Structures are given as C-alpha cells and as structure tokens.
Amino acid sequence: MDLDKIGSTFSTPSTPSEWIDYLHGKLGKRLPLIRKYADYYEGRQATMPFSQNLYSTAFGDAFREWSDNFCALIVDAVLERMKVIGFRLTDDPEADADAHDIWMRNNMPIQSNAAHLDAMIHGEAYAIVWAGLDGEPVISCESAEQVVVQYRPGSRTELEAAAKFFRDDFGREYVSLWTDEYTYTSFSDGQGWHEPVRGPNPLGVVPVVPISNRARLTGDSTSDLASVIPLQDAINKTATDALVASEMAAFPARFVTGLEILEDENGRPIEPFRIAIDKVLQAEDPNAKFGQFAAADLSNYRVLIDLLTMHLASLARLPYHYMIDSGGQPATGEGAEAAEYGLVAKAHERILHFGRAWVEVIRLCFRVKGDPRADAHAAEVIWADVENRSEAQHMDSLVKLKALGVPVEVLWERAGFTPAEIERFPALLAAQEELIKKYPAAVASSPSAPDAADMATTAPQGNASNAARKIAGDDANRR
C-alpha cells in the first residue's frame, strides 16, 4: 500500500488554527452525549420518554418535575469511598511531604472529588498543571464539556495536543491550546477564531492529564450511567404509569342504572349529578340503582418496578438494600459486608485508574519545580480505605495485625490517619513518654491499657467459654 497516498488522503492538523478548529469540532460532537449523562445524574431526564402525545398532553404537567432517579445514587455510592490522603514518590516508605503540600495548596481534596464525580458521569475529566505567578505548580481540574485532547497516532498515553474552550460572562469564547513546544491562546468573535498568540511551553509536554473512567484498550472511556440509562427510563415510565393510575383511581368512578337519560335541545345527554366528595346522590325513581367501579390495583406496578430496580442494581453492582426496602431493617454485619463486595471491587477498580492519573499530575507539578521527582515512575497514591466497616471491627483487625508484627506506622495509615497526622505522632509519643517519666505515680494509679498481643489472643467469650469454666472449677464454686 502506498503510504504517501494514505498521508495525502487523511491530512492531520499542522497549524495552530487547524488544531483549534479540529479540536473544537471534536468537542462539539461529543457534547450532546456528555450533557445527556449530566442530565440523568441531576434527575433532569424526561419522565415519560415512551408516552404517546395524547398521554403526555393530558398528564405531562402533573408529573413534569417528578423522577425516580437512581443515577445519582449509582455514582455517589462509589464516589464517597474514594479519598486521596497522600503520595509516595520514592523508595522511602514515608508519605512524600512535598507532594502533600502541593496537593493541599491547590485545594485538591475538593477538586479531586469533583474530578472523580465528573469522570464517572461524563466518562472523563481532566487536570491541567501549570506554573503560577510565584513559580509554584497550579493544578486545575476541568470538565469534559470544556477540555479535549488528541493522542499521538498509535499511542494511548502520549498526548499530541490538548485544548480548553470556555466562554466569559459576555458570551465571548476563548481557547487555550497546548502542544509539546508551544502554547496558543485565541478568542472567537462569532465569525471565526482570531490569529492565535504563541507562547513557550517550558515543560516540554502537554500539561493536561486525562482522568479516565473505565478506560478500554479500544474506544473512548465510558460513563457509569451508559448501561443503566435504559433501565432508568423503564423505571420512570412504569412509576409514572402508576402515578397516573392512582390519579385516575383516586376518586372512584360511579354509575347509576334505571334512571331516565335527559337530553338538551341539541340531543346531548345532560349530566344528572355533580359528583364530589361532599355530595350525596339521590333519585326519586325507585328503580334507580347506584354503584361504583372497583379502584385500580397498583400492586402490579410495584412488582415490575422492583424487578427493574433489581436489574439496575445488578448492572451498577450496588447492594439491593441500597435501592429496595428490606422491611425496615437495614442490612448489618457480615450480610451487609458480603452484599457490598461488588461495590467495593468497583471502587478498587476506579481508584486503580484514577490513581495513575493523580501520579502523573504530581509528577508534572515536580516538573514545574525542576525537581527530579518528576521522573518518579514508581510513585503511588495513598487512598483511604474504601470499605465501610464499624470502628470496632476496624480496630480489632488492626490489633491483630500488630500482634503479627506489622509496623505501627503502617497500622496508623490503615487506621485512616493522614500523612500530616502520622508525621506528628513521633513527637507526640515522645512528649507522652516524658510525661509518664515525670509523673509515674499518676500512671501507676490509672488502669493499664491491655497489650495488643494479649487482646489478639483473648479467650472466646459467651457460651464458648463454658468448657473453660468447668475445667477451672467455676461451676462448682457457683454451686
């Protein structure tokens, strides 16, 4: 095959203006789908998507603001389990204090939460790293509604160009374009983009990091809502049908027989009664009989809604007790833990991809500072525990790990303390030791704390200890 012919057929952008036009068009093509996912998360989807026009006209206004929206729950159930608490960039097992300082200075606990949220809704979010006026790195998390990237041909990791498009309060559209060597800025007056203004790119790389959700080897990253939207529509449709049925059956239809039908001068039947809650029906004709039709049975709607909801929970890997009433008793203990296995695995999968993106962001920050840690390819993110466990269960597992010889610094980290808190512990423990030496009498008079190894080997309590008591003669003493 003639490679020159291929190159002439599929031309690539070669000038800043061409890149801006290309990336602007690429962003415009995906915007409708991105905004659709955002609408479903916010509960702004159509409540009667399958209804006929007459049906929508009759009842659309009554239920226009209503939706039984599970999309927010599907995203938020994972989001609330993901929290970055630090970084390790070198072989030193301690958390990197400089990385944590950069993270906190850029308000990243809040920005990263928003980026995780947008990535799971839209399929992707972005982080831009640049130098501030003081030379310190600045991190800005951006939406997929404004940022678009282009990878190098044949690569899924190296960026060739990236752009951010945004509008000011007066409707003027701006663009920032990044390549390996230069940055460009321009604006549109509605007639086209002005000639881009060029500036240097001292980083030597495109300073944009995609935060991809459910990244694949082929195709684009995917929203968590992509597979559940059809079921969400079906649930909304069924629930709306139930509401309409309840509206029609709220005032049971009545009928009368044996009563003469009167007509007006045009031959149209005249309504014999004005039926209302505070009205009594009466007729002089002794042959007249009154009755009413049975109210609509809405139980079938609930059965169908529960079935659809269970299918949705399976696709989203959510425990059923998150979505379906279990008789008023919340799931607890091992049953709740087992039910959340899928959700925990889903959270671990998300932080695997998101963590790699945050490592690249921190490495770019050190590149801004000219720090050799910019090449820390083995760096890792320290995440908070994604499992929801009771404090008693959590502490008990840590005590048993200590009995096995696990370093206390590791246990502090697993207990959920931040790197900044852990860094203070040695000084606090030293001060505590000095206090004990200074006031030994106070310590001797206080109850001593149980040793971790003793707690880990405590004999079973309750009925399981009956045999031990018999051996010790406790039963004989009690008798």
Coordinates of N, CA and C in Angstrom, one line a residue, residues 83-297:
K83 N -11.0 8.7 48.4 CA -10.4 9.8 49.0 C -8.9 9.7 49.0
V84 N -8.2 10.6 48.4 CA -6.7 10.6 48.3 C -6.2 11.3 49.6
I85 N -5.3 10.5 50.3 CA -4.8 11.1 51.5 C -3.3 11.3 51.5
G86 N -2.6 10.9 50.4 CA -1.2 11.2 50.3 C -0.5 10.5 49.1
F87 N 0.8 10.7 49.0 CA 1.6 10.1 47.9 C 2.9 9.5 48.4
R88 N 3.4 8.5 47.7 CA 4.7 8.0 47.9 C 5.4 8.1 46.5
L89 N 6.5 8.9 46.4 CA 7.2 9.1 45.2 C 8.5 8.4 45.1
T90 N 9.1 8.0 46.2 CA 10.4 7.4 46.2 C 10.4 6.1 47.0
D91 N 11.6 5.5 47.2 CA 11.6 4.2 47.9 C 11.4 4.4 49.4
D92 N 11.4 5.6 49.9 CA 11.1 5.9 51.3 C 9.7 5.5 51.6
P93 N 9.4 4.6 52.6 CA 8.1 4.2 52.9 C 7.2 5.3 53.4
E94 N 7.8 6.4 53.9 CA 7.0 7.5 54.4 C 6.3 8.2 53.2
A95 N 5.2 8.9 53.5 CA 4.5 9.7 52.5 C 5.3 10.9 52.2
D96 N 5.2 11.3 50.9 CA 6.0 12.5 50.4 C 5.4 13.8 50.9
A97 N 6.1 14.5 51.8 CA 5.5 15.7 52.4 C 5.4 16.8 51.4
D98 N 6.3 16.9 50.4 CA 6.2 18.0 49.4 C 5.0 17.7 48.5
A99 N 4.8 16.5 48.1 CA 3.6 16.2 47.3 C 2.4 16.5 48.0
H100 N 2.3 16.2 49.3 CA 1.1 16.5 50.1 C 0.9 18.0 50.2
D101 N 2.0 18.7 50.3 CA 1.9 20.2 50.4 C 1.4 20.8 49.1
I102 N 1.9 20.3 48.0 CA 1.3 20.7 46.7 C -0.2 20.4 46.6
W103 N -0.5 19.2 47.0 CA -1.9 18.8 46.9 C -2.8 19.7 47.7
M104 N -2.4 20.0 49.0 CA -3.3 20.8 49.8 C -3.3 22.3 49.4
R105 N -2.1 22.8 48.9 CA -2.1 24.2 48.5 C -3.0 24.4 47.3
N106 N -3.3 23.4 46.5 CA -4.2 23.6 45.3 C -5.6 23.1 45.7
N107 N -5.9 22.9 47.0 CA -7.3 22.6 47.4 C -7.8 21.3 46.7
M108 N -6.8 20.4 46.5 CA -7.2 19.2 45.8 C -8.1 18.2 46.5
P109 N -8.2 18.2 47.8 CA -9.3 17.3 48.4 C -10.6 17.6 47.8
I110 N -10.9 18.8 47.5 CA -12.2 19.2 46.9 C -12.2 19.1 45.4
Q111 N -11.1 19.5 44.8 CA -11.0 19.4 43.3 C -11.0 18.0 42.9
S112 N -10.3 17.1 43.6 CA -10.2 15.7 43.1 C -11.5 15.0 43.3
N113 N -12.3 15.4 44.3 CA -13.6 14.8 44.5 C -14.5 15.2 43.3
A114 N -14.5 16.5 42.9 CA -15.2 16.9 41.7 C -14.8 16.2 40.5
A115 N -13.5 16.0 40.3 CA -12.9 15.4 39.1 C -13.4 13.9 39.1
H116 N -13.4 13.2 40.2 CA -13.9 11.8 40.2 C -15.4 11.8 39.9
L117 N -16.1 12.7 40.4 CA -17.6 12.8 40.1 C -17.8 13.0 38.6
D118 N -17.1 14.0 38.0 CA -17.3 14.3 36.6 C -16.8 13.1 35.7
A119 N -15.7 12.5 36.1 CA -15.2 11.3 35.3 C -16.2 10.2 35.3
M120 N -16.8 9.9 36.4 CA -17.8 8.8 36.4 C -19.1 9.2 35.7
I121 N -19.4 10.4 35.7 CA -20.6 10.8 35.0 C -20.4 11.0 33.5
H122 N -19.4 11.7 33.1 CA -19.1 12.0 31.7 C -18.2 10.9 31.0
G123 N -17.5 10.1 31.8 CA -16.6 9.2 31.2 C -15.2 9.7 31.3
E124 N -15.0 11.0 31.5 CA -13.6 11.5 31.6 C -13.7 12.9 32.2
A125 N -12.6 13.2 32.9 CA -12.3 14.6 33.4 C -10.9 14.9 33.1
Y126 N -10.4 16.1 33.4 CA -9.0 16.4 33.1 C -8.4 17.3 34.2
A127 N -7.1 17.2 34.3 CA -6.3 18.1 35.2 C -5.3 18.8 34.4
I128 N -5.2 20.1 34.6 CA -4.2 20.9 33.9 C -3.2 21.4 34.9
V129 N -1.9 21.3 34.6 CA -0.8 21.7 35.5 C 0.0 22.8 34.9
W130 N 0.2 23.9 35.6 CA 1.0 25.0 35.0 C 1.7 25.7 36.2
A131 N 2.6 26.6 35.9 CA 3.3 27.4 36.9 C 2.5 28.7 37.2
G132 N 2.3 28.9 38.5 CA 1.7 30.2 38.9 C 2.6 31.4 38.9
L133 N 2.2 32.5 39.2 CA 3.0 33.7 39.2 C 4.2 33.6 40.1
D134 N 4.1 32.8 41.2 CA 5.2 32.7 42.1 C 6.1 31.5 41.8
G135 N 5.8 30.9 40.6 CA 6.6 29.7 40.2 C 6.2 28.4 40.7
E136 N 5.2 28.4 41.6 CA 4.7 27.1 42.2 C 3.7 26.5 41.3
P137 N 3.6 25.2 41.3 CA 2.7 24.5 40.4 C 1.2 24.8 40.8
V138 N 0.4 24.9 39.8 CA -1.0 25.2 39.9 C -1.8 24.0 39.2
I139 N -2.7 23.4 39.9 CA -3.5 22.3 39.4 C -4.9 22.8 39.2
S140 N -5.5 22.6 38.0 CA -6.8 23.0 37.8 C -7.6 21.8 37.2
C141 N -8.6 21.3 37.9 CA -9.4 20.2 37.4 C -10.5 20.7 36.5
E142 N -10.7 20.1 35.3 CA -11.6 20.6 34.3 C -12.6 19.6 33.8
S143 N -13.7 20.0 33.3 CA -14.8 19.2 32.8 C -14.5 18.8 31.4
A144 N -15.1 17.6 31.0 CA -15.0 17.1 29.6 C -15.9 18.0 28.7
E145 N -16.7 18.9 29.3 CA -17.5 19.8 28.5 C -16.7 20.9 27.9
Q146 N -15.4 21.1 28.5 CA -14.6 22.2 28.1 C -13.2 21.8 27.5
V147 N -12.8 20.6 27.9 CA -11.4 20.2 27.5 C -11.5 19.0 26.6
V148 N -10.6 19.0 25.6 CA -10.5 17.9 24.7 C -9.0 17.6 24.4
V149 N -8.6 16.4 24.2 CA -7.3 16.0 23.9 C -7.2 15.2 22.6
Q150 N -5.9 15.1 22.1 CA -5.7 14.3 20.9 C -4.4 13.5 21.2
Y151 N -4.5 12.1 21.2 CA -3.3 11.3 21.4 C -2.5 11.2 20.1
R152 N -1.2 10.9 20.3 CA -0.3 10.6 19.2 C -0.8 9.4 18.5
P153 N -0.6 9.3 17.2 CA -1.0 8.1 16.4 C -0.3 6.9 16.9
G154 N -1.2 5.9 17.2 CA -0.6 4.6 17.7 C -0.4 4.6 19.2
S155 N -0.7 5.7 20.0 CA -0.4 5.7 21.4 C -1.7 6.0 22.2
R156 N -1.8 5.4 23.3 CA -3.0 5.6 24.2 C -2.6 6.4 25.4
T157 N -1.3 6.8 25.5 CA -0.9 7.6 26.7 C -0.2 8.9 26.4
E158 N 0.4 9.0 25.2 CA 1.1 10.3 24.9 C 0.2 11.2 24.2
L159 N 0.1 12.5 24.7 CA -0.7 13.5 24.0 C 0.0 14.3 23.0
E160 N -0.6 14.5 21.9 CA 0.0 15.4 20.8 C -0.5 16.8 21.0
A161 N -1.7 17.0 21.4 CA -2.3 18.3 21.6 C -3.5 18.3 22.6
A162 N -3.8 19.4 23.2 CA -5.0 19.5 24.0 C -5.4 20.9 24.0
A163 N -6.7 21.1 24.3 CA -7.3 22.5 24.2 C -8.4 22.6 25.2
K164 N -8.6 23.8 25.8 CA -9.7 24.1 26.6 C -10.5 25.3 26.0
F165 N -11.8 25.1 25.9 CA -12.7 26.1 25.3 C -13.6 26.5 26.4
F166 N -13.8 27.8 26.6 CA -14.6 28.4 27.6 C -15.2 29.7 27.2
R167 N -16.3 30.1 27.8 CA -16.9 31.4 27.5 C -16.9 32.3 28.7
D168 N -16.8 33.6 28.5 CA -16.8 34.5 29.6 C -18.3 34.9 29.9
D169 N -18.5 35.8 30.8 CA -19.9 36.2 31.2 C -20.6 37.0 30.1
F170 N -19.8 37.4 29.1 CA -20.4 38.2 28.0 C -20.6 37.4 26.7
G171 N -20.3 36.1 26.8 CA -20.6 35.2 25.7 C -19.4 35.0 24.7
R172 N -18.3 35.7 25.0 CA -17.2 35.6 24.1 C -16.4 34.2 24.4
E173 N -16.1 33.5 23.4 CA -15.5 32.2 23.5 C -13.9 32.3 23.4
Y174 N -13.2 31.6 24.3 CA -11.8 31.6 24.4 C -11.3 30.2 24.2
V175 N -10.0 30.1 23.8 CA -9.4 28.8 23.7 C -7.9 28.9 24.2
S176 N -7.5 27.8 24.9 CA -6.1 27.7 25.2 C -5.6 26.3 24.6
L177 N -4.6 26.4 23.7 CA -4.1 25.2 23.0 C -2.7 24.9 23.5
W178 N -2.5 23.6 23.8 CA -1.1 23.2 24.2 C -0.6 22.1 23.3
T179 N 0.7 22.2 23.0 CA 1.5 21.2 22.3 C 2.8 21.0 23.1
D180 N 3.6 20.1 22.6 CA 4.9 19.9 23.4 C 5.8 21.1 23.4
E181 N 5.8 21.9 22.4 CA 6.7 23.0 22.3 C 6.1 24.4 22.7
Y182 N 4.8 24.6 22.3 CA 4.2 25.9 22.5 C 2.9 25.8 23.1
T183 N 2.4 27.0 23.5 CA 1.0 27.2 24.0 C 0.4 28.3 23.1
Y184 N -0.8 28.2 22.8 CA -1.5 29.2 22.0 C -2.8 29.7 22.7
T185 N -3.1 30.9 22.5 CA -4.4 31.4 23.0 C -5.1 32.2 21.9
S186 N -6.4 32.1 21.9 CA -7.2 32.9 20.9 C -8.6 33.1 21.4
F187 N -9.4 33.8 20.7 CA -10.8 34.0 21.0 C -11.6 34.1 19.7
S188 N -12.9 33.9 19.9 CA -13.8 34.0 18.7 C -14.8 35.1 18.9
D189 N -15.0 35.9 17.8 CA -16.0 37.0 17.8 C -17.3 36.5 17.2
G190 N -17.4 35.3 17.0 CA -18.6 34.7 16.3 C -18.5 34.5 14.9
Q191 N -17.4 35.1 14.3 CA -17.2 34.9 12.9 C -16.1 33.9 12.6
G192 N -15.3 33.7 13.6 CA -14.1 32.8 13.5 C -13.1 33.1 14.6
W193 N -12.1 32.2 14.6 CA -11.1 32.4 15.6 C -10.0 33.4 15.1
H194 N -9.6 34.3 16.0 CA -8.6 35.2 15.7 C -7.2 34.5 15.7
E195 N -6.3 35.1 15.1 CA -4.9 34.5 14.9 C -4.4 34.2 16.3
P196 N -4.0 32.9 16.6 CA -3.6 32.6 17.9 C -2.3 33.3 18.3
V197 N -2.2 33.6 19.6 CA -1.0 34.2 20.1 C -0.1 33.1 20.7
R198 N 1.2 33.0 20.3 CA 2.0 31.9 20.7 C 2.9 32.2 21.9
G199 N 3.1 31.2 22.8 CA 3.9 31.3 23.9 C 4.7 30.1 24.1
P200 N 5.8 30.1 24.9 CA 6.6 28.9 25.1 C 6.0 27.9 26.0
N201 N 6.3 26.6 25.9 CA 5.9 25.6 26.8 C 7.2 25.0 27.5
P202 N 7.5 25.6 28.7 CA 8.8 25.2 29.3 C 8.8 23.7 29.8
L203 N 7.6 23.1 29.9 CA 7.5 21.8 30.5 C 7.9 20.7 29.4
G204 N 7.8 21.0 28.2 CA 8.2 20.1 27.1 C 7.2 19.0 26.9
V205 N 6.1 19.0 27.6 CA 5.0 18.0 27.4 C 3.7 18.7 27.4
V206 N 2.6 18.1 26.9 CA 1.3 18.7 27.0 C 0.9 18.6 28.5
P207 N 0.6 19.7 29.2 CA 0.4 19.7 30.6 C -1.1 19.3 31.0
V208 N -1.7 18.4 30.3 CA -3.1 18.0 30.5 C -3.1 16.5 30.8
V209 N -3.7 16.1 31.9 CA -3.8 14.7 32.3 C -5.3 14.2 32.2
P210 N -5.6 13.3 31.3 CA -7.0 12.8 31.3 C -7.2 11.9 32.6
I211 N -8.3 12.0 33.2 CA -8.8 11.2 34.3 C -9.9 10.3 33.8
S212 N -9.5 9.1 33.3 CA -10.5 8.3 32.5 C -11.2 7.3 33.4
N213 N -12.5 7.1 33.1 CA -13.3 6.2 33.8 C -13.6 5.0 32.9
R214 N -13.3 3.8 33.5 CA -13.5 2.6 32.7 C -12.8 2.6 31.4
A215 N -11.5 2.9 31.5 CA -10.7 3.0 30.2 C -10.6 1.6 29.6
R216 N -10.6 1.6 28.2 CA -10.6 0.4 27.5 C -9.4 0.5 26.5
L217 N -9.0 -0.7 26.0 CA -7.9 -0.7 25.0 C -8.3 -0.1 23.7
T218 N -9.6 -0.2 23.4 CA -10.1 0.5 22.1 C -11.3 1.3 22.5
G219 N -11.6 2.3 21.8 CA -12.7 3.2 22.1 C -12.5 4.1 23.2
D220 N -13.5 5.0 23.5 CA -13.4 6.0 24.5 C -13.7 5.4 25.9
S221 N -13.3 6.2 26.9 CA -13.8 5.8 28.2 C -15.3 6.0 28.4
T222 N -15.9 5.3 29.3 CA -17.3 5.2 29.4 C -17.9 5.7 30.7
S223 N -19.0 6.3 30.6 CA -19.7 6.8 31.8 C -20.3 5.6 32.6
D224 N -20.4 5.8 33.9 CA -21.0 4.8 34.7 C -22.5 4.7 34.4
L225 N -23.1 5.7 33.8 CA -24.5 5.7 33.5 C -24.9 5.1 32.2
A226 N -23.9 4.9 31.3 CA -24.2 4.4 30.0 C -25.1 3.2 29.9
S227 N -24.8 2.2 30.8 CA -25.5 0.9 30.7 C -26.8 0.9 31.5
V228 N -27.0 1.9 32.4 CA -28.2 1.9 33.2 C -29.3 2.8 32.8
I229 N -29.0 3.7 31.8 CA -30.0 4.7 31.4 C -31.3 4.0 30.8
P230 N -31.2 3.0 30.0 CA -32.4 2.3 29.5 C -33.3 1.8 30.7
L231 N -32.7 1.2 31.7 CA -33.4 0.7 32.8 C -34.0 1.9 33.6
Q232 N -33.2 2.9 33.8 CA -33.7 4.1 34.5 C -35.0 4.7 33.8
D233 N -35.0 4.7 32.4 CA -36.1 5.2 31.7 C -37.3 4.2 31.9
A234 N -37.1 2.9 31.9 CA -38.1 2.0 32.1 C -38.8 2.1 33.5
I235 N -37.9 2.4 34.5 CA -38.4 2.6 35.9 C -39.3 3.8 35.9
N236 N -38.8 4.9 35.3 CA -39.5 6.2 35.3 C -40.9 6.0 34.6
K237 N -40.9 5.3 33.5 CA -42.1 5.1 32.7 C -43.1 4.3 33.6
T238 N -42.7 3.2 34.2 CA -43.6 2.4 35.0 C -44.1 3.1 36.2
A239 N -43.2 3.9 36.9 CA -43.6 4.6 38.1 C -44.6 5.7 37.7
T240 N -44.4 6.4 36.5 CA -45.3 7.4 36.0 C -46.7 6.8 35.7
D241 N -46.7 5.6 35.1 CA -47.9 4.9 34.8 C -48.7 4.7 36.1
A242 N -47.9 4.3 37.2 CA -48.6 4.0 38.5 C -49.2 5.3 39.0
L243 N -48.5 6.4 38.9 CA -49.0 7.7 39.4 C -50.2 8.2 38.6
V244 N -50.2 8.0 37.3 CA -51.3 8.3 36.5 C -52.5 7.5 36.9
A245 N -52.3 6.2 37.1 CA -53.4 5.3 37.5 C -53.9 5.7 38.9
S246 N -53.0 6.1 39.8 CA -53.5 6.5 41.1 C -54.3 7.8 41.0
E247 N -53.9 8.7 40.0 CA -54.6 9.9 39.8 C -56.0 9.6 39.3
M248 N -56.1 8.7 38.4 CA -57.4 8.4 37.8 C -58.3 7.6 38.8
A249 N -57.7 6.8 39.7 CA -58.5 6.0 40.6 C -58.6 6.6 42.0
A250 N -58.1 7.8 42.2 CA -58.2 8.4 43.5 C -59.6 8.7 43.8
F251 N -60.5 9.1 42.9 CA -61.9 9.3 43.1 C -62.6 8.3 42.3
P252 N -63.1 7.2 42.9 CA -63.7 6.1 42.1 C -64.8 6.5 41.2
A253 N -64.9 6.0 40.0 CA -66.0 6.3 39.1 C -67.2 5.6 39.5
R254 N -68.4 6.4 39.5 CA -69.7 5.9 40.0 C -70.6 5.7 38.8
F255 N -71.6 4.9 38.9 CA -72.6 4.7 37.8 C -74.0 4.6 38.5
V256 N -75.0 4.8 37.6 CA -76.4 4.7 38.0 C -77.2 4.1 36.9
T257 N -78.1 3.2 37.3 CA -78.9 2.5 36.3 C -80.4 2.7 36.7
G258 N -81.3 2.5 35.7 CA -82.7 2.7 35.9 C -83.2 4.1 36.0
L259 N -82.3 5.1 35.5 CA -82.6 6.5 35.6 C -82.8 7.0 34.1
E260 N -83.8 7.8 33.9 CA -84.1 8.3 32.6 C -83.0 9.3 32.2
I261 N -82.5 9.1 30.9 CA -81.4 10.0 30.4 C -82.1 11.2 29.8
L262 N -81.8 12.4 30.3 CA -82.3 13.6 29.8 C -81.3 14.2 28.8
E263 N -81.9 14.9 27.7 CA -81.1 15.5 26.7 C -81.4 16.9 26.6
D264 N -80.4 17.7 26.1 CA -80.6 19.1 25.9 C -81.2 19.3 24.5
E265 N -81.4 20.6 24.1 CA -82.1 20.8 22.8 C -81.3 20.3 21.6
N266 N -80.0 20.1 21.8 CA -79.1 19.6 20.8 C -79.0 18.1 20.8
G267 N -79.7 17.4 21.7 CA -79.7 16.0 21.7 C -78.5 15.4 22.5
R268 N -77.8 16.2 23.3 CA -76.7 15.7 24.0 C -77.1 15.4 25.5
P269 N -76.6 14.3 26.0 CA -77.1 13.9 27.4 C -76.7 14.9 28.4
I270 N -77.6 15.1 29.3 CA -77.3 16.1 30.4 C -76.8 15.3 31.6
E271 N -75.7 15.8 32.2 CA -75.1 15.1 33.4 C -76.1 15.3 34.5
P272 N -76.6 14.1 35.1 CA -77.6 14.2 36.1 C -77.1 14.7 37.5
F273 N -75.8 14.4 37.8 CA -75.3 14.8 39.1 C -74.0 15.5 39.0
R274 N -73.7 16.3 40.0 CA -72.4 17.0 40.1 C -71.7 16.2 41.2
I275 N -70.9 15.3 40.9 CA -70.3 14.4 41.8 C -69.1 15.0 42.5
A276 N -69.0 15.0 43.8 CA -67.9 15.5 44.6 C -67.8 14.8 45.9
I277 N -66.7 15.0 46.6 CA -66.6 14.3 47.9 C -67.7 14.6 48.9
D278 N -68.1 15.9 48.9 CA -69.1 16.3 49.9 C -70.5 16.3 49.3
K279 N -70.8 15.5 48.3 CA -72.1 15.5 47.7 C -72.8 14.1 47.9
V280 N -74.1 14.1 48.1 CA -74.8 12.8 48.2 C -75.7 12.6 47.0
L281 N -75.7 11.4 46.4 CA -76.5 11.2 45.2 C -77.9 10.7 45.7
Q282 N -78.9 11.2 45.1 CA -80.3 10.8 45.4 C -81.1 10.9 44.1
A283 N -82.1 10.0 44.0 CA -83.0 9.9 42.9 C -84.4 9.6 43.4
E284 N -85.5 10.2 42.8 CA -86.9 10.0 43.1 C -87.4 8.7 42.6
D285 N -86.8 8.2 41.4 CA -87.2 7.0 40.8 C -86.8 5.8 41.6
P286 N -87.8 5.0 42.1 CA -87.4 3.8 42.9 C -86.7 2.8 42.2
N287 N -86.6 2.8 40.9 CA -85.9 1.8 40.1 C -84.4 2.2 39.9
A288 N -84.1 3.4 40.3 CA -82.7 3.8 40.1 C -81.8 3.1 41.1
K289 N -80.6 2.6 40.6 CA -79.6 1.9 41.5 C -78.3 2.6 41.2
F290 N -77.5 2.7 42.4 CA -76.2 3.4 42.3 C -75.1 2.3 42.6
G291 N -73.9 2.6 42.0 CA -72.8 1.7 42.3 C -71.5 2.4 41.9
Q292 N -70.4 1.8 42.0 CA -69.1 2.3 41.6 C -68.2 1.2 41.2
F293 N -67.3 1.6 40.3 CA -66.3 0.6 39.8 C -65.2 0.4 40.8
A294 N -64.6 -0.8 40.7 CA -63.5 -1.1 41.6 C -62.3 -0.2 41.3
A295 N -61.6 0.2 42.4 CA -60.4 1.0 42.2 C -59.3 0.2 41.5
A296 N -58.4 0.9 40.8 CA -57.3 0.2 40.1 C -56.4 -0.4 41.1
D297 N -55.9 -1.6 40.8 CA -54.9 -2.3 41.6 C -53.5 -1.9 41.2

